[in-house]
PDB file of C-alpha atoms in Angstrom:
ATOM      1  CA  MET A   1       0.000   0.000   0.000  1.00 45.00           C
ATOM      2  CA  THR A   2       1.466   3.375  -1.000  1.00 47.00           C
ATOM      3  CA  GLN A   3       1.719   6.409   1.280  1.00 46.00           C
ATOM      4  CA  GLY A   4      -1.108   8.104  -0.608  1.00 45.00           C
ATOM      5  CA  GLN A   5      -3.412   5.129  -0.153  1.00 47.00           C
ATOM      6  CA  ARG A   6      -2.635   4.926   3.599  1.00 51.00           C
ATOM      7  CA  SER A   7      -3.363   8.647   3.879  1.00 50.00           C
ATOM      8  CA  ASP A   8      -6.743   8.187   2.181  1.00 68.00           C
ATOM      9  CA  VAL A   9      -7.666   5.315   4.501  1.00 77.00           C
ATOM     10  CA  GLN A  10      -6.632   7.287   7.585  1.00 77.00           C
ATOM     11  CA  SER A  11      -8.622  10.306   6.420  1.00 70.00           C
ATOM     12  CA  LEU A  12     -11.672   8.146   5.790  1.00 73.00           C
ATOM     13  CA  GLU A  13     -11.427   6.552   9.230  1.00 78.00           C
ATOM     14  CA  ALA A  14     -11.055   9.985  10.842  1.00 74.00           C
ATOM     15  CA  VAL A  15     -14.195  11.216   9.073  1.00 71.00           C
ATOM     16  CA  ARG A  16     -16.137   8.083  10.070  1.00 77.00           C
ATOM     17  CA  LYS A  17     -15.128   8.544  13.690  1.00 76.00           C
ATOM     18  CA  GLU A  18     -15.934  12.264  13.674  1.00 71.00           C
ATOM     19  CA  PHE A  19     -19.477  11.694  12.402  1.00 71.00           C
ATOM     20  CA  GLY A  20     -20.072   8.529  14.441  1.00 74.00           C
ATOM     21  CA  LEU A  21     -20.292   6.299  11.355  1.00 77.00           C
ATOM     22  CA  ASP A  22     -18.061   3.691  12.976  1.00 80.00           C
ATOM     23  CA  GLN A  23     -20.808   2.906  15.522  1.00 83.00           C
ATOM     24  CA  PRO A  24     -23.646   0.344  15.133  1.00 86.00           C
ATOM     25  CA  THR A  25     -26.807   1.657  13.483  1.00 86.00           C
ATOM     26  CA  HIS A  26     -28.881   1.816  16.680  1.00 87.00           C
ATOM     27  CA  ILE A  27     -26.106   3.735  18.440  1.00 86.00           C
ATOM     28  CA  GLN A  28     -25.918   6.198  15.542  1.00 86.00           C
ATOM     29  CA  PHE A  29     -29.677   6.738  15.848  1.00 89.00           C
ATOM     30  CA  LEU A  30     -29.509   7.364  19.593  1.00 89.00           C
ATOM     31  CA  LEU A  31     -26.597   9.774  19.162  1.00 86.00           C
ATOM     32  CA  TYR A  32     -28.519  11.681  16.491  1.00 88.00           C
ATOM     33  CA  ILE A  33     -31.603  11.936  18.734  1.00 90.00           C
ATOM     34  CA  ASN A  34     -29.357  13.161  21.540  1.00 89.00           C
ATOM     35  CA  ASP A  35     -27.980  15.866  19.236  1.00 88.00           C
ATOM     36  CA  LEU A  36     -31.490  16.939  18.215  1.00 89.00           C
ATOM     37  CA  SER A  37     -32.953  17.011  21.712  1.00 89.00           C
ATOM     38  CA  PRO A  38     -32.941  20.420  23.469  1.00 90.00           C
ATOM     39  CA  VAL A  39     -32.271  18.546  26.732  1.00 91.00           C
ATOM     40  CA  ALA A  40     -29.418  16.112  26.228  1.00 90.00           C
ATOM     41  CA  ILE A  41     -26.385  14.426  27.724  1.00 89.00           C
ATOM     42  CA  HIS A  42     -22.978  15.600  26.519  1.00 87.00           C
ATOM     43  CA  LEU A  43     -19.376  15.577  27.628  1.00 86.00           C
ATOM     44  CA  ASN A  44     -18.627  18.289  30.131  1.00 85.00           C
ATOM     45  CA  ASP A  45     -15.562  19.748  28.449  1.00 84.00           C
ATOM     46  CA  LYS A  46     -14.551  22.813  26.458  1.00 84.00           C
ATOM     47  CA  ALA A  47     -14.672  21.067  23.057  1.00 82.00           C
ATOM     48  CA  SER A  48     -18.285  19.930  23.557  1.00 84.00           C
ATOM     49  CA  GLN A  49     -19.228  23.372  24.876  1.00 83.00           C
ATOM     50  CA  GLU A  50     -17.882  25.015  21.711  1.00 82.00           C
ATOM     51  CA  LYS A  51     -19.526  22.411  19.476  1.00 83.00           C
ATOM     52  CA  TYR A  52     -23.030  22.352  20.969  1.00 85.00           C
ATOM     53  CA  HIS A  53     -23.151  25.794  22.640  1.00 85.00           C
ATOM     54  CA  TYR A  54     -25.016  24.287  25.561  1.00 87.00           C
ATOM     55  CA  LEU A  55     -25.977  25.522  29.025  1.00 88.00           C
ATOM     56  CA  LYS A  56     -25.062  23.017  31.725  1.00 87.00           C
ATOM     57  CA  LEU A  57     -27.902  22.021  34.058  1.00 87.00           C
ATOM     58  CA  PHE A  58     -26.024  19.673  36.375  1.00 84.00           C
ATOM     59  CA  SER A  59     -23.254  17.114  36.295  1.00 87.00           C
ATOM     60  CA  LEU A  60     -24.058  13.401  35.970  1.00 84.00           C
ATOM     61  CA  GLY A  61     -20.798  12.309  37.464  1.00 77.00           C
ATOM     62  CA  GLY A  62     -17.596  11.608  35.595  1.00 76.00           C
ATOM     63  CA  LYS A  63     -17.162  13.580  32.374  1.00 85.00           C
ATOM     64  CA  LYS A  64     -20.856  13.911  31.368  1.00 88.00           C
ATOM     65  CA  ALA A  65     -23.532  16.461  32.171  1.00 87.00           C
ATOM     66  CA  LEU A  66     -27.212  17.117  31.489  1.00 89.00           C
ATOM     67  CA  VAL A  67     -27.417  20.219  29.317  1.00 90.00           C
ATOM     68  CA  ILE A  68     -29.926  22.418  27.529  1.00 91.00           C
ATOM     69  CA  LYS A  69     -29.168  23.617  24.009  1.00 90.00           C
ATOM     70  CA  GLN A  70     -30.516  24.327  20.558  1.00 88.00           C
ATOM     71  CA  PRO A  71     -31.064  21.243  18.354  1.00 88.00           C
ATOM     72  CA  TYR A  72     -27.768  20.348  16.696  1.00 88.00           C
ATOM     73  CA  LEU A  73     -28.162  19.191  13.066  1.00 89.00           C
ATOM     74  CA  ARG A  74     -24.484  18.283  12.700  1.00 86.00           C
ATOM     75  CA  ARG A  75     -22.209  19.239   9.815  1.00 87.00           C
ATOM     76  CA  SER A  76     -22.192  18.643   6.089  1.00 88.00           C
ATOM     77  CA  TYR A  77     -20.062  15.724   4.908  1.00 83.00           C
ATOM     78  CA  GLN A  78     -18.942  17.711   1.868  1.00 83.00           C
ATOM     79  CA  THR A  79     -18.413  21.298   3.023  1.00 84.00           C
ATOM     80  CA  LYS A  80     -17.889  20.611   6.762  1.00 84.00           C
ATOM     81  CA  ARG A  81     -20.204  23.564   7.445  1.00 87.00           C
ATOM     82  CA  GLU A  82     -22.921  23.269  10.069  1.00 89.00           C
ATOM     83  CA  VAL A  83     -26.279  22.248   8.602  1.00 90.00           C
ATOM     84  CA  THR A  84     -27.963  25.040  10.581  1.00 90.00           C
ATOM     85  CA  SER A  85     -25.805  27.563   8.737  1.00 90.00           C
ATOM     86  CA  ILE A  86     -26.673  26.052   5.350  1.00 90.00           C
ATOM     87  CA  LEU A  87     -30.398  26.090   6.171  1.00 90.00           C
ATOM     88  CA  SER A  88     -30.260  29.683   7.401  1.00 89.00           C
ATOM     89  CA  GLU A  89     -28.951  30.741   3.981  1.00 88.00           C
ATOM     90  CA  THR A  90     -31.446  28.777   1.869  1.00 89.00           C
ATOM     91  CA  VAL A  91     -34.648  28.609   3.937  1.00 88.00           C
ATOM     92  CA  PRO A  92     -35.493  32.361   3.635  1.00 88.00           C
ATOM     93  CA  ASN A  93     -35.442  32.101  -0.182  1.00 89.00           C
ATOM     94  CA  THR A  94     -37.707  29.054  -0.111  1.00 88.00           C
ATOM     95  CA  LEU A  95     -40.084  30.687   2.379  1.00 87.00           C
ATOM     96  CA  ILE A  96     -40.332  33.742   0.112  1.00 89.00           C
ATOM     97  CA  LEU A  97     -41.021  31.501  -2.888  1.00 89.00           C
ATOM     98  CA  ALA A  98     -43.616  29.381  -1.047  1.00 87.00           C
ATOM     99  CA  THR A  99     -45.314  32.409   0.531  1.00 87.00           C
ATOM    100  CA  THR A 100     -45.637  34.346  -2.731  1.00 90.00           C
ATOM    101  CA  ALA A 101     -46.848  31.203  -4.533  1.00 90.00           C
ATOM    102  CA  MET A 102     -49.464  30.615  -1.832  1.00 87.00           C
ATOM    103  CA  ILE A 103     -50.612  34.255  -1.914  1.00 90.00           C
ATOM    104  CA  PHE A 104     -50.878  34.048  -5.709  1.00 92.00           C
ATOM    105  CA  ALA A 105     -52.811  30.759  -5.510  1.00 90.00           C
ATOM    106  CA  THR A 106     -55.114  31.942  -2.704  1.00 89.00           C
ATOM    107  CA  ILE A 107     -56.079  35.282  -4.251  1.00 91.00           C
ATOM    108  CA  PHE A 108     -56.732  33.958  -7.740  1.00 92.00           C
ATOM    109  CA  GLY A 109     -58.164  30.636  -6.523  1.00 90.00           C
ATOM    110  CA  ILE A 110     -60.763  32.258  -4.259  1.00 89.00           C
ATOM    111  CA  ALA A 111     -61.619  34.903  -6.854  1.00 89.00           C
ATOM    112  CA  LEU A 112     -62.133  32.332  -9.612  1.00 91.00           C
ATOM    113  CA  GLY A 113     -64.043  30.023  -7.266  1.00 89.00           C
ATOM    114  CA  VAL A 114     -66.459  32.792  -6.259  1.00 87.00           C
ATOM    115  CA  LEU A 115     -66.996  33.824  -9.888  1.00 89.00           C
ATOM    116  CA  ALA A 116     -67.585  30.219 -10.936  1.00 89.00           C
ATOM    117  CA  ALA A 117     -70.164  29.731  -8.163  1.00 86.00           C
ATOM    118  CA  VAL A 118     -71.976  33.029  -8.735  1.00 85.00           C
ATOM    119  CA  TYR A 119     -72.103  32.473 -12.513  1.00 86.00           C
ATOM    120  CA  LYS A 120     -72.779  28.739 -12.320  1.00 87.00           C
ATOM    121  CA  ASP A 121     -73.198  26.896 -15.651  1.00 84.00           C
ATOM    122  CA  THR A 122     -71.973  29.879 -17.694  1.00 90.00           C
ATOM    123  CA  TRP A 123     -68.818  30.091 -19.790  1.00 90.00           C
ATOM    124  CA  ILE A 124     -67.025  31.606 -16.785  1.00 88.00           C
ATOM    125  CA  ASP A 125     -67.840  28.532 -14.692  1.00 88.00           C
ATOM    126  CA  GLN A 126     -66.929  26.070 -17.455  1.00 90.00           C
ATOM    127  CA  SER A 127     -63.633  27.855 -18.205  1.00 90.00           C
ATOM    128  CA  ALA A 128     -62.660  27.912 -14.514  1.00 89.00           C
ATOM    129  CA  ILE A 129     -63.411  24.187 -14.121  1.00 89.00           C
ATOM    130  CA  ALA A 130     -61.437  23.296 -17.269  1.00 90.00           C
ATOM    131  CA  GLY A 131     -58.486  25.407 -16.135  1.00 88.00           C
ATOM    132  CA  SER A 132     -58.502  23.854 -12.663  1.00 88.00           C
ATOM    133  CA  ILE A 133     -58.512  20.315 -14.092  1.00 88.00           C
ATOM    134  CA  LEU A 134     -55.566  21.216 -16.292  1.00 87.00           C
ATOM    135  CA  GLY A 135     -53.730  22.768 -13.332  1.00 85.00           C
ATOM    136  CA  ILE A 136     -54.266  19.722 -11.116  1.00 84.00           C
ATOM    137  CA  SER A 137     -53.195  17.320 -13.867  1.00 85.00           C
ATOM    138  CA  ALA A 138     -49.857  19.017 -14.599  1.00 80.00           C
ATOM    139  CA  PRO A 139     -47.029  17.924 -12.248  1.00 80.00           C
ATOM    140  CA  SER A 140     -44.793  20.747 -11.049  1.00 80.00           C
ATOM    141  CA  PHE A 141     -41.664  19.393 -12.714  1.00 80.00           C
ATOM    142  CA  PHE A 142     -43.451  19.137 -16.089  1.00 85.00           C
ATOM    143  CA  ALA A 143     -45.180  22.524 -15.784  1.00 86.00           C
ATOM    144  CA  GLY A 144     -41.881  24.092 -14.708  1.00 87.00           C
ATOM    145  CA  ILE A 145     -40.067  22.915 -17.831  1.00 88.00           C
ATOM    146  CA  ILE A 146     -42.859  24.171 -20.122  1.00 90.00           C
ATOM    147  CA  ILE A 147     -43.173  27.533 -18.342  1.00 89.00           C
ATOM    148  CA  ALA A 148     -39.395  28.065 -18.259  1.00 89.00           C
ATOM    149  CA  TRP A 149     -39.062  27.257 -21.971  1.00 89.00           C
ATOM    150  CA  LEU A 150     -42.082  29.295 -23.077  1.00 90.00           C
ATOM    151  CA  PHE A 151     -41.749  32.456 -20.978  1.00 90.00           C
ATOM    152  CA  GLY A 152     -38.026  32.363 -20.252  1.00 87.00           C
ATOM    153  CA  PHE A 153     -36.800  31.420 -23.741  1.00 87.00           C
ATOM    154  CA  VAL A 154     -39.398  31.678 -26.532  1.00 87.00           C
ATOM    155  CA  LEU A 155     -41.080  34.849 -25.235  1.00 88.00           C
ATOM    156  CA  SER A 156     -38.135  36.212 -23.259  1.00 86.00           C
ATOM    157  CA  ASP A 157     -37.883  39.309 -25.487  1.00 86.00           C
ATOM    158  CA  TYR A 158     -41.423  40.248 -24.440  1.00 87.00           C
ATOM    159  CA  THR A 159     -41.476  39.030 -20.829  1.00 87.00           C
ATOM    160  CA  GLY A 160     -37.916  40.020 -19.892  1.00 85.00           C
ATOM    161  CA  LEU A 161     -37.690  36.836 -17.795  1.00 87.00           C
ATOM    162  CA  ASN A 162     -34.921  34.240 -17.599  1.00 84.00           C
ATOM    163  CA  MET A 163     -35.152  30.458 -17.790  1.00 85.00           C
ATOM    164  CA  SER A 164     -33.126  30.188 -14.594  1.00 84.00           C
ATOM    165  CA  GLY A 165     -31.818  32.446 -11.886  1.00 82.00           C
ATOM    166  CA  SER A 166     -31.801  32.858  -8.124  1.00 81.00           C
ATOM    167  CA  LEU A 167     -33.408  35.493  -5.944  1.00 79.00           C
ATOM    168  CA  TYR A 168     -30.012  37.093  -5.435  1.00 76.00           C
ATOM    169  CA  ASP A 169     -27.441  37.799  -8.129  1.00 73.00           C
ATOM    170  CA  TYR A 170     -23.898  39.110  -7.964  1.00 70.00           C
ATOM    171  CA  ASP A 171     -23.114  42.453  -9.541  1.00 69.00           C
ATOM    172  CA  PRO A 172     -19.399  43.324  -9.955  1.00 70.00           C
ATOM    173  CA  PHE A 173     -20.084  46.919  -8.889  1.00 70.00           C
ATOM    174  CA  LEU A 174     -22.988  46.613  -6.441  1.00 69.00           C
ATOM    175  CA  GLY A 175     -22.220  43.197  -4.985  1.00 67.00           C
ATOM    176  CA  GLU A 176     -25.184  40.946  -4.121  1.00 73.00           C
ATOM    177  CA  VAL A 177     -28.433  42.395  -5.494  1.00 78.00           C
ATOM    178  CA  LEU A 178     -32.063  41.299  -5.233  1.00 78.00           C
ATOM    179  CA  VAL A 179     -33.569  40.150  -8.556  1.00 80.00           C
ATOM    180  CA  TRP A 180     -37.336  39.941  -8.058  1.00 84.00           C
ATOM    181  CA  LYS A 181     -38.093  38.944 -11.646  1.00 87.00           C
ATOM    182  CA  ASN A 182     -36.388  35.581 -11.077  1.00 87.00           C
ATOM    183  CA  LEU A 183     -39.152  34.840  -8.559  1.00 88.00           C
ATOM    184  CA  ILE A 184     -42.049  35.168 -11.032  1.00 90.00           C
ATOM    185  CA  LEU A 185     -41.797  31.934 -13.037  1.00 91.00           C
ATOM    186  CA  PRO A 186     -41.024  29.638 -10.055  1.00 91.00           C
ATOM    187  CA  MET A 187     -43.847  31.298  -8.103  1.00 91.00           C
ATOM    188  CA  ILE A 188     -46.391  30.681 -10.876  1.00 91.00           C
ATOM    189  CA  THR A 189     -45.186  27.099 -11.399  1.00 91.00           C
ATOM    190  CA  LEU A 190     -45.400  26.297  -7.689  1.00 89.00           C
ATOM    191  CA  GLY A 191     -48.780  27.996  -7.293  1.00 89.00           C
ATOM    192  CA  ILE A 192     -50.648  26.393 -10.200  1.00 90.00           C
ATOM    193  CA  ARG A 193     -51.785  23.211  -8.434  1.00 88.00           C
ATOM    194  CA  PRO A 194     -52.887  24.809  -5.127  1.00 87.00           C
ATOM    195  CA  LEU A 195     -54.671  27.510  -7.159  1.00 90.00           C
ATOM    196  CA  ALA A 196     -56.690  24.818  -8.946  1.00 90.00           C
ATOM    197  CA  ILE A 197     -57.530  23.031  -5.675  1.00 88.00           C
ATOM    198  CA  ILE A 198     -58.533  26.270  -3.925  1.00 88.00           C
ATOM    199  CA  MET A 199     -60.690  27.296  -6.879  1.00 90.00           C
ATOM    200  CA  GLN A 200     -62.640  24.020  -6.820  1.00 89.00           C
ATOM    201  CA  LEU A 201     -63.023  24.039  -3.028  1.00 88.00           C
ATOM    202  CA  THR A 202     -64.218  27.643  -3.029  1.00 87.00           C
ATOM    203  CA  ARG A 203     -66.702  26.976  -5.817  1.00 88.00           C
ATOM    204  CA  SER A 204     -68.100  23.868  -4.097  1.00 88.00           C
ATOM    205  CA  ALA A 205     -68.359  25.565  -0.694  1.00 85.00           C
ATOM    206  CA  MET A 206     -69.932  28.703  -2.171  1.00 85.00           C
ATOM    207  CA  LEU A 207     -72.563  26.695  -4.054  1.00 84.00           C
ATOM    208  CA  ASP A 208     -73.478  24.944  -0.804  1.00 84.00           C
ATOM    209  CA  VAL A 209     -73.615  28.164   1.241  1.00 80.00           C
ATOM    210  CA  LEU A 210     -75.644  30.058  -1.366  1.00 79.00           C
ATOM    211  CA  GLN A 211     -78.449  27.498  -0.886  1.00 80.00           C
ATOM    212  CA  GLN A 212     -78.714  28.135   2.867  1.00 77.00           C
ATOM    213  CA  ASP A 213     -81.776  29.743   4.480  1.00 75.00           C
ATOM    214  CA  TYR A 214     -79.938  32.786   5.802  1.00 74.00           C
ATOM    215  CA  ILE A 215     -78.806  33.652   2.274  1.00 75.00           C
ATOM    216  CA  ARG A 216     -82.410  33.589   1.092  1.00 75.00           C
ATOM    217  CA  THR A 217     -83.335  35.751   4.079  1.00 77.00           C
ATOM    218  CA  ALA A 218     -80.620  38.240   3.147  1.00 75.00           C
ATOM    219  CA  LYS A 219     -81.962  38.372  -0.402  1.00 75.00           C
ATOM    220  CA  ALA A 220     -85.495  38.927   0.901  1.00 77.00           C
ATOM    221  CA  LYS A 221     -84.275  41.876   2.987  1.00 74.00           C
ATOM    222  CA  GLY A 222     -83.036  43.514  -0.188  1.00 73.00           C
ATOM    223  CA  LEU A 223     -79.276  43.278   0.418  1.00 74.00           C
ATOM    224  CA  SER A 224     -77.145  43.745  -2.658  1.00 74.00           C
ATOM    225  CA  LYS A 225     -75.717  40.693  -4.394  1.00 73.00           C
ATOM    226  CA  ARG A 226     -72.185  41.893  -3.645  1.00 74.00           C
ATOM    227  CA  ASN A 227     -72.852  42.168   0.113  1.00 75.00           C
ATOM    228  CA  ILE A 228     -74.506  38.761   0.197  1.00 75.00           C
ATOM    229  CA  VAL A 229     -71.617  37.075  -1.610  1.00 76.00           C
ATOM    230  CA  ILE A 230     -68.728  38.778   0.194  1.00 73.00           C
ATOM    231  CA  LYS A 231     -70.025  39.445   3.725  1.00 72.00           C
ATOM    232  CA  HIS A 232     -72.311  36.443   4.247  1.00 69.00           C
ATOM    233  CA  ALA A 233     -71.523  33.605   1.850  1.00 76.00           C
ATOM    234  CA  LEU A 234     -67.771  33.839   1.372  1.00 77.00           C
ATOM    235  CA  ARG A 235     -66.849  34.011   5.046  1.00 75.00           C
ATOM    236  CA  ASN A 236     -68.790  30.854   5.838  1.00 76.00           C
ATOM    237  CA  ALA A 237     -67.343  29.093   2.792  1.00 80.00           C
ATOM    238  CA  LEU A 238     -63.717  29.677   3.760  1.00 79.00           C
ATOM    239  CA  ASN A 239     -63.266  26.824   6.272  1.00 75.00           C
ATOM    240  CA  PRO A 240     -62.344  24.159   3.685  1.00 75.00           C
ATOM    241  CA  VAL A 241     -60.205  26.745   1.904  1.00 79.00           C
ATOM    242  CA  VAL A 242     -58.237  27.443   5.110  1.00 75.00           C
ATOM    243  CA  THR A 243     -57.605  23.720   5.468  1.00 71.00           C
ATOM    244  CA  ALA A 244     -56.347  23.533   1.889  1.00 72.00           C
ATOM    245  CA  VAL A 245     -54.169  26.627   2.236  1.00 76.00           C
ATOM    246  CA  SER A 246     -52.559  25.400   5.460  1.00 71.00           C
ATOM    247  CA  GLY A 247     -51.870  21.952   4.030  1.00 69.00           C
ATOM    248  CA  TRP A 248     -50.660  23.195   0.683  1.00 73.00           C
ATOM    249  CA  PHE A 249     -48.328  25.824   2.140  1.00 72.00           C
ATOM    250  CA  ALA A 250     -46.370  23.139   3.949  1.00 70.00           C
ATOM    251  CA  SER A 251     -46.529  20.949   0.852  1.00 73.00           C
ATOM    252  CA  LEU A 252     -45.098  23.744  -1.254  1.00 77.00           C
ATOM    253  CA  LEU A 253     -41.885  23.577   0.766  1.00 73.00           C
ATOM    254  CA  ALA A 254     -41.508  19.952  -0.333  1.00 71.00           C
ATOM    255  CA  GLY A 255     -42.763  20.695  -3.854  1.00 72.00           C
ATOM    256  CA  SER A 256     -40.201  23.447  -4.223  1.00 80.00           C
ATOM    257  CA  PHE A 257     -37.455  20.815  -4.550  1.00 81.00           C
ATOM    258  CA  PHE A 258     -38.111  20.172  -8.242  1.00 83.00           C
ATOM    259  CA  VAL A 259     -39.141  23.746  -9.056  1.00 88.00           C
ATOM    260  CA  GLU A 260     -36.023  25.274  -7.515  1.00 87.00           C
ATOM    261  CA  TYR A 261     -33.822  22.733  -9.279  1.00 86.00           C
ATOM    262  CA  ILE A 262     -35.448  23.412 -12.679  1.00 88.00           C
ATOM    263  CA  PHE A 263     -35.168  27.194 -12.366  1.00 89.00           C
ATOM    264  CA  GLY A 264     -31.793  27.209 -10.598  1.00 86.00           C
ATOM    265  CA  PHE A 265     -33.403  29.004  -7.657  1.00 87.00           C
ATOM    266  CA  ASN A 266     -31.067  28.966  -4.670  1.00 86.00           C
ATOM    267  CA  GLY A 267     -33.314  27.664  -1.909  1.00 87.00           C
ATOM    268  CA  LEU A 268     -33.854  24.754   0.436  1.00 88.00           C
ATOM    269  CA  GLY A 269     -35.093  22.491  -2.364  1.00 85.00           C
ATOM    270  CA  LYS A 270     -32.088  22.995  -4.617  1.00 87.00           C
ATOM    271  CA  ALA A 271     -29.689  22.614  -1.678  1.00 88.00           C
ATOM    272  CA  THR A 272     -31.384  19.333  -0.721  1.00 88.00           C
ATOM    273  CA  VAL A 273     -31.278  17.930  -4.268  1.00 87.00           C
ATOM    274  CA  ASP A 274     -27.590  18.878  -4.506  1.00 88.00           C
ATOM    275  CA  ALA A 275     -26.990  17.153  -1.153  1.00 89.00           C
ATOM    276  CA  LEU A 276     -28.806  14.020  -2.369  1.00 88.00           C
ATOM    277  CA  GLU A 277     -26.568  13.867  -5.428  1.00 88.00           C
ATOM    278  CA  MET A 278     -23.496  13.958  -3.166  1.00 88.00           C
ATOM    279  CA  ALA A 279     -24.995  11.667  -0.477  1.00 85.00           C
ATOM    280  CA  ASP A 280     -24.660  14.498   2.041  1.00 87.00           C
ATOM    281  CA  LEU A 281     -27.073  12.960   4.547  1.00 88.00           C
ATOM    282  CA  PRO A 282     -26.885  15.548   7.381  1.00 90.00           C
ATOM    283  CA  VAL A 283     -28.104  18.283   5.012  1.00 91.00           C
ATOM    284  CA  VAL A 284     -30.908  16.058   3.680  1.00 91.00           C
ATOM    285  CA  MET A 285     -32.039  15.047   7.164  1.00 91.00           C
ATOM    286  CA  GLY A 286     -31.894  18.645   8.389  1.00 91.00           C
ATOM    287  CA  ALA A 287     -34.056  19.820   5.480  1.00 89.00           C
ATOM    288  CA  ILE A 288     -36.639  17.066   6.055  1.00 88.00           C
ATOM    289  CA  LEU A 289     -36.823  17.800   9.790  1.00 89.00           C
ATOM    290  CA  PHE A 290     -37.324  21.505   9.086  1.00 87.00           C
ATOM    291  CA  ILE A 291     -40.194  20.798   6.660  1.00 84.00           C
ATOM    292  CA  ALA A 292     -41.815  18.441   9.219  1.00 85.00           C
ATOM    293  CA  PHE A 293     -41.555  21.190  11.848  1.00 87.00           C
ATOM    294  CA  ILE A 294     -43.246  23.664   9.489  1.00 83.00           C
ATOM    295  CA  PHE A 295     -46.059  21.153   8.851  1.00 80.00           C
ATOM    296  CA  VAL A 296     -46.798  20.954  12.592  1.00 84.00           C
ATOM    297  CA  ILE A 297     -46.691  24.724  13.156  1.00 84.00           C
ATOM    298  CA  ILE A 298     -48.940  25.506  10.180  1.00 79.00           C
ATOM    299  CA  ASN A 299     -51.546  22.922  11.226  1.00 77.00           C
ATOM    300  CA  ILE A 300     -51.673  24.449  14.709  1.00 81.00           C
ATOM    301  CA  LEU A 301     -52.111  27.947  13.258  1.00 79.00           C
ATOM    302  CA  ALA A 302     -54.846  26.673  10.934  1.00 74.00           C
ATOM    303  CA  ASP A 303     -56.781  25.234  13.889  1.00 75.00           C
ATOM    304  CA  LEU A 304     -56.529  28.580  15.685  1.00 78.00           C
ATOM    305  CA  LEU A 305     -57.650  30.434  12.566  1.00 73.00           C
ATOM    306  CA  TYR A 306     -60.868  28.396  12.459  1.00 69.00           C
ATOM    307  CA  THR A 307     -61.988  30.120  15.662  1.00 72.00           C
ATOM    308  CA  VAL A 308     -61.705  33.486  13.907  1.00 70.00           C
ATOM    309  CA  LEU A 309     -63.535  32.481  10.746  1.00 63.00           C
ATOM    310  CA  ASP A 310     -66.261  30.334  12.300  1.00 62.00           C
ATOM    311  CA  PRO A 311     -67.835  31.418  15.633  1.00 62.00           C
ATOM    312  CA  ARG A 312     -69.115  27.868  16.109  1.00 63.00           C
ATOM    313  CA  VAL A 313     -65.552  26.620  16.575  1.00 61.00           C
ATOM    314  CA  LYS A 314     -63.987  27.182  19.988  1.00 64.00           C
ATOM    315  CA  VAL A 315     -60.403  26.753  21.110  1.00 56.00           C
TER     316      VAL A 315
END
């Protein structure tokens, strides 16, 4: 064995020991849970203090102590950077993309759903239904390729948009600059499917509400059609829409993986796909845990929002 080969083997063993890959699988799992837990057991020394940034609660005897700390997501195999640092750079871009896509889908989905319900069985209703079916049927990765090619290449002279590009770009004179136009195509691509779902849910709920007795009473009192639709019918039809919005917003974070990769948008999705290609498991696991955390938080907020929209629902 040559010196170079021995060096490679020693480096590999050092990396395996550093990341705990030399331990049995169940031990690796327990160590990872211990790193994630805000209350954990760690060595009571300076190196562990600098690594985990913990606050010691009390000593357990010997070299270990019970500590309180932020969840530790470990370090990237490839870059050796902390996963928390990588997520802090990419998550804001993905949250901006998902939020704008959800706002776009919610506004247009509710508006089209209300129009389709109010003008039931007209060309407006039929066009909205056909468009929603098309939107639901088109996967994000397929729609992204078509939208990028059509608006970012074929019609780029008219739209001024690019096939790919991140939210931030580097200018040799100004440094890092914000490029909002690179958000448009990924936002539309990511928002198409939730827009179609929200449109159909709004239409169905509105048609049901418009048949209720209190709506007929409001009509008999001479209230305008606009007041009846907006102030009475729409508010009571929003419960299923809130459920869809809350579920889809969290889903958009996962759906952004393909969209960000197609458009070269520097976010959590693209970073995760890149990490998968390089088998950088700490980054992948950190991204999945973050998305799961967002799912839980959004579902809790949605339950609280029901109490605002529907007086029949109590906390």
